[in-house]
Coordinates of C-alpha atoms and ligand atoms in Angstrom, one line a residue:
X1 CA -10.4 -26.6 -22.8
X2 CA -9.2 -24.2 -25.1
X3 CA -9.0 -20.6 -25.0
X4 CA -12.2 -19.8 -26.9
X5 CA -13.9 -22.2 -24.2
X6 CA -12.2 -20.2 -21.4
X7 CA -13.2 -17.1 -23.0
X8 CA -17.1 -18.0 -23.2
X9 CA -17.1 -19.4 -19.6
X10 CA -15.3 -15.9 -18.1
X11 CA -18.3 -14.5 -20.1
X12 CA -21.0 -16.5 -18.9
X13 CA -19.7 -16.6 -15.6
X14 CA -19.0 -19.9 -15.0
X15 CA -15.7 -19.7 -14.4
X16 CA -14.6 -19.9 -10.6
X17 CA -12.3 -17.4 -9.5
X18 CA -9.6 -17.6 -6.4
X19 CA -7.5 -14.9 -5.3
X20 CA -4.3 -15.6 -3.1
X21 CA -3.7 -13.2 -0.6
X22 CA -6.9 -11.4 1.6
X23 CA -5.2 -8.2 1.9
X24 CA -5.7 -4.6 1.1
X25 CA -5.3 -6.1 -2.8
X26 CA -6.7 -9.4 -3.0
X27 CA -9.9 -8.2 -0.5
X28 CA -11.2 -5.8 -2.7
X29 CA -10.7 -7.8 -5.9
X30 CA -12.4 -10.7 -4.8
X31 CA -15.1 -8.5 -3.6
X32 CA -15.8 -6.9 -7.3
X33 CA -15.2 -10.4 -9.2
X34 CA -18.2 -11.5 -6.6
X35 CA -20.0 -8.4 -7.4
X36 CA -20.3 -9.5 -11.0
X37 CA -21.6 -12.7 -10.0
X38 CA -18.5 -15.0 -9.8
X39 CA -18.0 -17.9 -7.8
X40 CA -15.2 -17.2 -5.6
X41 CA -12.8 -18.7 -3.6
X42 CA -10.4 -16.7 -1.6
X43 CA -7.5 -18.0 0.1
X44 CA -5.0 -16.9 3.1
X45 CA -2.6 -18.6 5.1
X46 CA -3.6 -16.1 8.3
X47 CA -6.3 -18.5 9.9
X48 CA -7.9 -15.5 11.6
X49 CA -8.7 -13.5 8.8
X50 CA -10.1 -16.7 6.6
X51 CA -12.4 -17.1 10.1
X52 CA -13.3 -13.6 10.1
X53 CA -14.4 -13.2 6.2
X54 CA -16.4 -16.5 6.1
X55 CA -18.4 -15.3 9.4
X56 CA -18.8 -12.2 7.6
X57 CA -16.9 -10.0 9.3
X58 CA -14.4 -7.0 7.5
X59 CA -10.8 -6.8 9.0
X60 CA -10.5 -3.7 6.8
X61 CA -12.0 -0.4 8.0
X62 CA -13.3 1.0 4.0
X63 CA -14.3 -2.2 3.8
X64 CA -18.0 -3.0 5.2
X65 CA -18.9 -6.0 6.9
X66 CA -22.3 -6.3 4.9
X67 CA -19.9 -6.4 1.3
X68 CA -18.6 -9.6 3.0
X69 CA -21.9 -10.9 3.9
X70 CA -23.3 -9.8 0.0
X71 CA -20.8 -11.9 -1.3
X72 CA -21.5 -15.1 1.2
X73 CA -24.5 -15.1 -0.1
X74 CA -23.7 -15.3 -3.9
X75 CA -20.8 -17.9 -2.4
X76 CA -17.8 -16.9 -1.6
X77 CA -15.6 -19.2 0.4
X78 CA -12.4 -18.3 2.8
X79 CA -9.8 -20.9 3.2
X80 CA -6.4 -22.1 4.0
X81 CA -6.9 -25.1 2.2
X82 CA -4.8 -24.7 -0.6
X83 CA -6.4 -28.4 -2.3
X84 CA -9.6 -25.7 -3.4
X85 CA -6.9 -24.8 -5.8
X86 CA -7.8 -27.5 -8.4
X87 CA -11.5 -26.2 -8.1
X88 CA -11.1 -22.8 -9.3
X89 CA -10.7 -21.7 -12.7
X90 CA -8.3 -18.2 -12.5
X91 CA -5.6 -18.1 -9.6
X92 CA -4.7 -14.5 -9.3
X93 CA -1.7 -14.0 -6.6
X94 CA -1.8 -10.8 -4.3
X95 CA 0.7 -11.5 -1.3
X96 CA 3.1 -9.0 -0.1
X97 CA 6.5 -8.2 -1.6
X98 CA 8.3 -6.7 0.7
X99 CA 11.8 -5.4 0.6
X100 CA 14.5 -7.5 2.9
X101 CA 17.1 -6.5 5.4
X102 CA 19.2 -5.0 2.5
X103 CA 17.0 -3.4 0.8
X104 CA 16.8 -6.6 -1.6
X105 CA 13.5 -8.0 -3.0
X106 CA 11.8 -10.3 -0.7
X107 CA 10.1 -12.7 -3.2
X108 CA 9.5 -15.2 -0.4
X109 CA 5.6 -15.1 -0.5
X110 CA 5.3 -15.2 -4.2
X111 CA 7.8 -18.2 -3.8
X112 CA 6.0 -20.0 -0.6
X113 CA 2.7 -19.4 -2.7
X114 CA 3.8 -21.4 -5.5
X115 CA 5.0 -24.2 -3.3
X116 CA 1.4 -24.8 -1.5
X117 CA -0.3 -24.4 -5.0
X118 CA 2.1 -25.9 -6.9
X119 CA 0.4 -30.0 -6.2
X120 CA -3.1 -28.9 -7.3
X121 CA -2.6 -26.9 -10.7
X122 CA -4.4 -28.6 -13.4
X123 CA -4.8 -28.3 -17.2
X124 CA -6.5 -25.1 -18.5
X125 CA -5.7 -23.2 -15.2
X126 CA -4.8 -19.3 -15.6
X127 CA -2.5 -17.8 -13.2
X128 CA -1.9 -14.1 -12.5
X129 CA 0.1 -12.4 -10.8
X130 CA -0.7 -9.1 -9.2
X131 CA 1.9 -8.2 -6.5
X132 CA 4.5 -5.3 -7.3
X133 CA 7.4 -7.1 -8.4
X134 CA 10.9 -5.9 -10.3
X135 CA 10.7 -6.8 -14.1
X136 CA 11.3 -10.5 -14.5
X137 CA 9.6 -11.8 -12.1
X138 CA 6.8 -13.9 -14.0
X139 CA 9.0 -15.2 -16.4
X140 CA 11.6 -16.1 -13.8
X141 CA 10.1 -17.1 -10.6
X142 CA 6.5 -18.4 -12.1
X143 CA 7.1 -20.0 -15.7
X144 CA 9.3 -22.5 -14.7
X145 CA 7.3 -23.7 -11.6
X146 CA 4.6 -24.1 -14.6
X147 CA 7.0 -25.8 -17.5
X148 CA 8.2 -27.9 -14.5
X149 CA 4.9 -29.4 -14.0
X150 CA 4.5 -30.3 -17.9
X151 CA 2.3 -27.9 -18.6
X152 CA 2.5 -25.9 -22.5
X153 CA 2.3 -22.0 -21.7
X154 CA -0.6 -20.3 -23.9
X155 CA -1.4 -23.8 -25.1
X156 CA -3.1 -26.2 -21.6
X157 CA -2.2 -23.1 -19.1
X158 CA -2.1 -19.8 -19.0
X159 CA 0.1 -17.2 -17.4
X160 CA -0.3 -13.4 -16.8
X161 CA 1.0 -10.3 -14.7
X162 CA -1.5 -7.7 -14.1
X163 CA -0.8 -5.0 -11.5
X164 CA -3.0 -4.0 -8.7
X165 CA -3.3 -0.1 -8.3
X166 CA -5.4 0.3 -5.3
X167 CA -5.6 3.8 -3.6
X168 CA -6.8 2.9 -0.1
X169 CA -8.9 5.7 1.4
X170 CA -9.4 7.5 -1.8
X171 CA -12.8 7.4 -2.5
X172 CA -13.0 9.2 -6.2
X173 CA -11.5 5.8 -7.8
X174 CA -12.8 2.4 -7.3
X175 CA -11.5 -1.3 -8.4
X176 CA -14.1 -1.2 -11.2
X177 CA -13.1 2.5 -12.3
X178 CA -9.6 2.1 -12.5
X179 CA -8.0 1.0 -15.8
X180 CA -6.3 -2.2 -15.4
X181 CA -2.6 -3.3 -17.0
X182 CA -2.8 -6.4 -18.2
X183 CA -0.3 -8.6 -19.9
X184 CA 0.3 -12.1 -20.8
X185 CA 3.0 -14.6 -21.3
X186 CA 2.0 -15.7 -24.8
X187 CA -0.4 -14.1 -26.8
X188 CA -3.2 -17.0 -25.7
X189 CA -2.4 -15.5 -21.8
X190 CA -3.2 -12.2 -22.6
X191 CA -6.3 -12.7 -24.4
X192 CA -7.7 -14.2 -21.9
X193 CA -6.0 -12.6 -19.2
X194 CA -7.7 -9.3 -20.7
X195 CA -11.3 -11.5 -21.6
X196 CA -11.1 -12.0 -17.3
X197 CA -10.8 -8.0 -15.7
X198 CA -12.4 -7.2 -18.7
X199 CA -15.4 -8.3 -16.7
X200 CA -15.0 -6.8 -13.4
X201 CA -13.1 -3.4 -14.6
X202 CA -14.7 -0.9 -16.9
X203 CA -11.3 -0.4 -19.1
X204 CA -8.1 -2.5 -19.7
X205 CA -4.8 -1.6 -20.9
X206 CA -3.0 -4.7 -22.8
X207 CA 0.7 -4.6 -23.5
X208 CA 3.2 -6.1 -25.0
X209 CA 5.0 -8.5 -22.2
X210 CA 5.1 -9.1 -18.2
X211 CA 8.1 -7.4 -17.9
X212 CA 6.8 -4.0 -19.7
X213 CA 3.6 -4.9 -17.1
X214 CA 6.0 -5.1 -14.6
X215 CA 7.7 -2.0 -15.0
X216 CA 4.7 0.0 -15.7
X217 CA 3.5 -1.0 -12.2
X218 CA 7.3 0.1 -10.4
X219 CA 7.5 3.2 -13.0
X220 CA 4.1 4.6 -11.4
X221 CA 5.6 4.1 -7.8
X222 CA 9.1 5.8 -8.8
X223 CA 7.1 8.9 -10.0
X224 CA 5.9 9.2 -6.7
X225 CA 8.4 8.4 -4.4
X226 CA 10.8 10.9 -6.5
X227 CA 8.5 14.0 -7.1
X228 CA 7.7 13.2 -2.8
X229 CA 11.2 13.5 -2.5
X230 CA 11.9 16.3 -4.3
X231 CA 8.9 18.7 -2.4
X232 CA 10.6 17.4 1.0
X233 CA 13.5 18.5 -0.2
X234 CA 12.2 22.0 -1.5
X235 CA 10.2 21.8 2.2
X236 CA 13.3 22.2 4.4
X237 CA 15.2 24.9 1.2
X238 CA 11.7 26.8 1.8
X239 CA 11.5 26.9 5.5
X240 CA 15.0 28.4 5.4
X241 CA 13.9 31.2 3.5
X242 CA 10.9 31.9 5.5
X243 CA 8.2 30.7 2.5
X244 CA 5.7 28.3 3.2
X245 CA 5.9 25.1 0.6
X246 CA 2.5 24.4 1.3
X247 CA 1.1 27.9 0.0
X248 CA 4.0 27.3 -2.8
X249 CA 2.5 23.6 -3.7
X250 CA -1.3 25.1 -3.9
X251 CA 0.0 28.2 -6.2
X252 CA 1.7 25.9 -8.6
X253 CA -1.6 24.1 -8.8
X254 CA -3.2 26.7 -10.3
X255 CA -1.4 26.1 -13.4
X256 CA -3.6 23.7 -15.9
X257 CA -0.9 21.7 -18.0
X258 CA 2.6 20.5 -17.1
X259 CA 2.6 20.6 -13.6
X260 CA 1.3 17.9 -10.9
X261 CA 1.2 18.2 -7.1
X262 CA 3.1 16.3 -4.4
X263 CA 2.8 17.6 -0.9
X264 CA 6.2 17.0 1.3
X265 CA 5.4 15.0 4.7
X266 CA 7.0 13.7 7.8
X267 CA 8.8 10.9 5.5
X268 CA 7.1 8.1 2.9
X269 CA 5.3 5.3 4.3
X270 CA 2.7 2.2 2.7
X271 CA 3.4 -0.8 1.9
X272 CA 4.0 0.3 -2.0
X273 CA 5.7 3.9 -2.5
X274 CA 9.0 3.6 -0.1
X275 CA 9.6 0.0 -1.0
X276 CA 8.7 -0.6 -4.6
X277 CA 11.6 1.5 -6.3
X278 CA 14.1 -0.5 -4.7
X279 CA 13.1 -3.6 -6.3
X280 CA 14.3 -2.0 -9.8
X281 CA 17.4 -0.4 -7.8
X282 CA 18.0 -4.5 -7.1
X283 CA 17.3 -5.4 -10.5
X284 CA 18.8 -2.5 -12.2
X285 CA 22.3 -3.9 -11.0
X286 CA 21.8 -7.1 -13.1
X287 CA 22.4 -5.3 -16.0
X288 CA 25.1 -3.2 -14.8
X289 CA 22.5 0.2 -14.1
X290 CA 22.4 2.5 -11.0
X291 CA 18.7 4.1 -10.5
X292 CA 20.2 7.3 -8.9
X293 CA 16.9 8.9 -8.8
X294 CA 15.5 6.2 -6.8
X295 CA 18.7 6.7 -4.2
X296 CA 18.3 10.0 -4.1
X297 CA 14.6 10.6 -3.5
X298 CA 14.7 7.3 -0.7
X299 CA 18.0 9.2 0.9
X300 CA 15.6 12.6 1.5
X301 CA 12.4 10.7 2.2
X302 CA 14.1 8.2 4.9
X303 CA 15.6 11.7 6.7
X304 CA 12.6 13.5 6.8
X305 CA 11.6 11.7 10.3
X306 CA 15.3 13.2 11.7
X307 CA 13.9 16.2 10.3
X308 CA 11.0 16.7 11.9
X309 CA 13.0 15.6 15.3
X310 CA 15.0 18.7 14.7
X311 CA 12.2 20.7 14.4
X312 CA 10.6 19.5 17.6
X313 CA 14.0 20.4 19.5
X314 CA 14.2 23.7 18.2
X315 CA 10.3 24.2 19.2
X316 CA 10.8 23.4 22.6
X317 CA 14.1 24.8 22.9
X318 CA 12.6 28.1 22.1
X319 CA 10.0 28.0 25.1
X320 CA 13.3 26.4 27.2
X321 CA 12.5 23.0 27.3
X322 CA 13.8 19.9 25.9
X323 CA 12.7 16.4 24.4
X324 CA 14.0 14.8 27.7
X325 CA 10.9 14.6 30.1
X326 CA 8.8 16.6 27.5
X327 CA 5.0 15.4 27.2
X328 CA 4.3 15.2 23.7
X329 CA 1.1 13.9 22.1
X330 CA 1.2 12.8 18.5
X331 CA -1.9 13.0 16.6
X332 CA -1.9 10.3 13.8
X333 CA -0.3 7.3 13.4
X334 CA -1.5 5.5 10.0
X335 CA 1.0 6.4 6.8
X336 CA -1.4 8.4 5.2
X337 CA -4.7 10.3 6.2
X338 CA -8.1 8.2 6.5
X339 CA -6.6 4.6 6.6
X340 CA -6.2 2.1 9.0
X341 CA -2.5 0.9 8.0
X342 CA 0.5 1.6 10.0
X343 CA 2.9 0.0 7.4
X344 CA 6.2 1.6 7.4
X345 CA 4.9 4.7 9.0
X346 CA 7.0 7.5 9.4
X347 CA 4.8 8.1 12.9
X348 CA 6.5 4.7 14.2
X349 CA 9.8 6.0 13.4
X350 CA 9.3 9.1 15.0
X351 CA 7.6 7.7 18.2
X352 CA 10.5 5.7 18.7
X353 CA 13.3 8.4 18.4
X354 CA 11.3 10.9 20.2
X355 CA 11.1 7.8 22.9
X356 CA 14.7 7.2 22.5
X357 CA 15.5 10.9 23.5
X358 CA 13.4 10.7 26.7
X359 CA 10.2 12.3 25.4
X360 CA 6.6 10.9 27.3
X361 CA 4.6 10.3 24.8
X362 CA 1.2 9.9 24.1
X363 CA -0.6 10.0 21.3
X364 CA -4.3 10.0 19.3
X365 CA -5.1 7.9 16.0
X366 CA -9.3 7.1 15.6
X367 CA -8.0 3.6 13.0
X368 CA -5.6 2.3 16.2
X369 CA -6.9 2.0 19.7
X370 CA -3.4 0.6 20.9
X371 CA -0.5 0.0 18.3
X372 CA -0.1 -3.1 17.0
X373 CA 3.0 -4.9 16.9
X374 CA 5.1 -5.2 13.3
X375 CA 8.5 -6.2 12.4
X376 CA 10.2 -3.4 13.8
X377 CA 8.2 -2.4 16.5
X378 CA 6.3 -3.9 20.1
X379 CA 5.0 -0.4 21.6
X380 CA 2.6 -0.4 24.6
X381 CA 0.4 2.9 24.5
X382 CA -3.4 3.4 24.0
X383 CA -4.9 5.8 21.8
X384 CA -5.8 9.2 24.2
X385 CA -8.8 11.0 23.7
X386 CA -7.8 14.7 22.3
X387 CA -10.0 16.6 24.6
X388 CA -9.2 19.9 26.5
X389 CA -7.5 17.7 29.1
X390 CA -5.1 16.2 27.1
X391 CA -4.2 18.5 24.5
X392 CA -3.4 21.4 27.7
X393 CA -1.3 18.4 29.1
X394 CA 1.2 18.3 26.6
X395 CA 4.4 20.3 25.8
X396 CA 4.1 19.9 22.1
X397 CA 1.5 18.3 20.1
X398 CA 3.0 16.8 16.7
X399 CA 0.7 16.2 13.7
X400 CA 2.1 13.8 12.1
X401 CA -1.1 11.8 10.1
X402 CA -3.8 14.7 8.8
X403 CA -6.8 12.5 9.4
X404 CA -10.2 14.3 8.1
X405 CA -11.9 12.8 11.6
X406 CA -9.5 15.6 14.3
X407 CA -11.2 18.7 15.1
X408 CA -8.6 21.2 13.8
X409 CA -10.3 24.4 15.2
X410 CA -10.4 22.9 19.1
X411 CA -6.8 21.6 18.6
X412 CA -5.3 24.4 17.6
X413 CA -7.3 26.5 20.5
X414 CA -5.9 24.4 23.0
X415 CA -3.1 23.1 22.1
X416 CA 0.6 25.1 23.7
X417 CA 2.5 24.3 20.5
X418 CA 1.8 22.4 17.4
X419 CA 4.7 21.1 15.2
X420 CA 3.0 20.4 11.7
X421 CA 4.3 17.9 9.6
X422 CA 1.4 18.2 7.0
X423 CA 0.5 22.0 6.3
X424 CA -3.2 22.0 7.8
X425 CA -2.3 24.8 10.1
X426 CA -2.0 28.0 9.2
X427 CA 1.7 29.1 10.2
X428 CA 2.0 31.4 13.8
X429 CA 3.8 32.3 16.7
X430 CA 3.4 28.7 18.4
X431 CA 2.5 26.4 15.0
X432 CA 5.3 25.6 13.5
X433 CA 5.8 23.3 9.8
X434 CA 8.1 20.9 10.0
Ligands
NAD501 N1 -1.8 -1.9 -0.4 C1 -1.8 -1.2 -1.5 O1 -2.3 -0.1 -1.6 C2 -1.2 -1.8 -2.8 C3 -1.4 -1.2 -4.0 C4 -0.9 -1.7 -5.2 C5 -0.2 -2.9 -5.1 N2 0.0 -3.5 -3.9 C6 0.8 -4.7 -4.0 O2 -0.1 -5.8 -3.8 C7 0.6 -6.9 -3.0 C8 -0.2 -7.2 -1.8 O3 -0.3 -6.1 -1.0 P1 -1.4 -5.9 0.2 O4 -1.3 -4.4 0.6 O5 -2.7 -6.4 -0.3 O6 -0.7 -6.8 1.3 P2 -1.5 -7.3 2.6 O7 -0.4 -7.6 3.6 O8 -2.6 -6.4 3.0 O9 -2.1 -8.7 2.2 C9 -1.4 -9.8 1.8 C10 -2.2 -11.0 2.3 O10 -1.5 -12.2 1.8 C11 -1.5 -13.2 2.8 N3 -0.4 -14.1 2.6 C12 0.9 -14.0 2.8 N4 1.5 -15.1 2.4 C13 0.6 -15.9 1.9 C14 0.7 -17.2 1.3 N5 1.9 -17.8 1.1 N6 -0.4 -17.7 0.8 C15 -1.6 -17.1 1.0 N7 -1.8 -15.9 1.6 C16 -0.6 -15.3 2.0 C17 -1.4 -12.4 4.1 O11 -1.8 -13.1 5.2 C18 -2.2 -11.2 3.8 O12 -3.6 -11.4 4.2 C19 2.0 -6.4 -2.8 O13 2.8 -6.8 -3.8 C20 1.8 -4.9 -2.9 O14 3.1 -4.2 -3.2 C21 -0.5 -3.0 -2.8

């Protein structure tokens, strides 16, 4: 098949589409490449989830169960069987990429990927990569695995790198409204790397190379973790001086060019913005470069948690109390407001210091009814109801995730003394920002 054929079957739809990886990435994708009326086959190595989707039921909370039943029925397929491989058309990778115990790349799903796929790639098959990765990585980790097998880049197979930028929770953007990067490794993989989310995605961005792809996608997460940094930095400068960042922040807004919000928080968390940076920090070394911007900004985002704990001491130290044997109910527990993912939380962190210095916890999340276990973490608590009860109960109630679903009025009414991590209280004798 050559490219033009390739081209005309993406157009006409015939071409079958598999996406690696069922997660907050590769979920959603599948979802809109079904939408346009794609076959699709998606595939997981977590036997639960592939059991879930092909009964039709969502393991992600935006995500309904009736989109998984719409796209049954125009036939989508779960499976863990990577020999479907050979039957799909476009193989687009989204499995984590976590960082490792040293802050190095973890690159061991993209490489166990290419192992189970690796027997069943066929002529004519294009392969994308979507995970965040440091520049490099598709012409390093996922050309050779290709020339290896005989196959001619841009000529019998195709190769491309196209990031994902998901925004979980926020519901002004969508997969089909958000311009997609796309890049190939020749000029053949691009066109018809672009020719493919030209179809599901109302505009494309082609560039130059993977590695400029790459970048991009790291770039976008740098700005983030950086300007995150620097407003948790200007938090604790501002608290000193008796100003409120958050009223600060919301001024700044008001001005209409130059100047782009970032609210400070109780420390970074997602699977993307704390992690992400590193990967260039790792790569950056290769070619003798130190990202001190990067260090920096992860240095004051990683203390924020200790900085909070101060602030909690100090608030119960000024009603003569201590964290030891204090009761103290966290509301929140996801990363960020409105979604039902606990990846590298800053709530964890806290919860287990606060536990460490002989606090009683409880705490209140509407996404977790109990916490589930992760790498770091095995805690046994249930989510508490915030009623009159409970909130009276406690010493201190910490905010520590803003979710839209707590009844801010009745909290705040009942509540002894609130420690804020996320500026949604007005500032008074027993609310304090932290
Ligand atoms: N979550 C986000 O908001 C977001 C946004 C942009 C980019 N990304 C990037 O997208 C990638 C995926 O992130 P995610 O949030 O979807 O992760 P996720 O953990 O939600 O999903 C990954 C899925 O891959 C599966 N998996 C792991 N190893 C596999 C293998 N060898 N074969 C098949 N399936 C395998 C897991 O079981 C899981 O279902 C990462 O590189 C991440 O940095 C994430």
């Amino acid at each position: 098949m050559n490219k033009k054929k390739f081209i005309a079957n993406i157009k006409s739809k015939r071409a079958k589409i598999g996406v690696i990886g069922l997660g907050y990435v590769g979920l959603p994708l599948i979802i809109r490449f079904s939408e346009e009326g794609y076959k699709t086959v998606g595939f997981d190595v977590d036997e639960q989830k592939v059991k879930d989707l092909n009964s039709g039921k969502s393991y992600i909370k935006h995500i309904s169960a009736e989109k998984i039943s719409n796209i049954i029925d125009v036939g989508f397929l779960a499976t863990s069987n990577f020999a479907n491989i050979t039957d799909v058309d476009a193989i687009l990778i989204c499995v984590p990429t976590p960082l490792g115990e040293h802050n190095e790349p973890d690159l061991s799903f993209i490489k166990s990927t290419l192992n189970s796929i690796k027997p069943y790639l066929r002529q004519n098959h294009l392969l994308v990569l979507e995970s965040t990765t440091n520049p490099g990585t598709t012409e390093e980790e996922i050309v050779p695995v290709i020339e290896e097998n005989n196959f001619e880049i841009g000529k019998n197979f195709f190769v491309g790198y196209s990031p994902e930028r998901e925004d979980p929770g926020n519901t002004e953007f969508t997969t089909k409204t958000i311009p997609k990067v796309v890049s190939g490794y020749t000029k053949n993989c691009l066109e018809i790397t672009q020719a493919l989310y030209n179809s599901i995605v109302d505009t494309t961005v082609p560039v130059t190379s993977t590695r400029v792809a790459e970048m991009t996608k790291i770039l976008e997460n740098i700005h983030r973790a950086v300007n995150i940094g620097l407003v948790n930095e200007l938090k604790m400068v501002a608290d000193k001086m008796d100003i409120d960042i958050f009223e600060v922040i919301n001024v700044a807004a008001t001005k209409p060019f130059g100047y782009t919000s970032y609210y400070p928080g109780p420390g970074l968390g997602g699977h993307c913005i704390p992690i992400d940076p590193f990967y260039l920090t790792w790569k950056a070394k290769e070619v003798g470069m130190n990202t001190r911007f990067i260090e920096l900004a992860g240095e004051v985002n990683a203390g924020m948690p200790d900085y909070v704990i101060q602030k909690i001491g100090d608030t119960l130290n000024s009603v003569e109390k201590s964290i030891k044997n204090s009761k103290i109910f966290i509301l929140g527990l996801s990363y960020k407001k409105n979604v039902d993912d606990l990846r590298e939380s800053p709530s964890l962190v806290i919860l287990e210091k606060l536990l460490n210095l002989g606090a009683i916890i409880q705490y209140s999340d509407p996404y977790f009814d109990s916490i589930p276990s992760t790498r770091k973490y095995n805690f046994k608590f249930s989510s508490q109801i915030i009623d009159k009860n409970s909130l009276n109960n406690a010493d201190l109630v910490l905010l520590a995730t803003d979710h839209d679903d707590f009844d801010y009025n009745f909290i705040e009414k009942e509540a002894k003394l609130i420690v804020d991590t996320r500026g949604r209280f007005k500032t008074s004798k027993n609310i304090i920002k932290a």
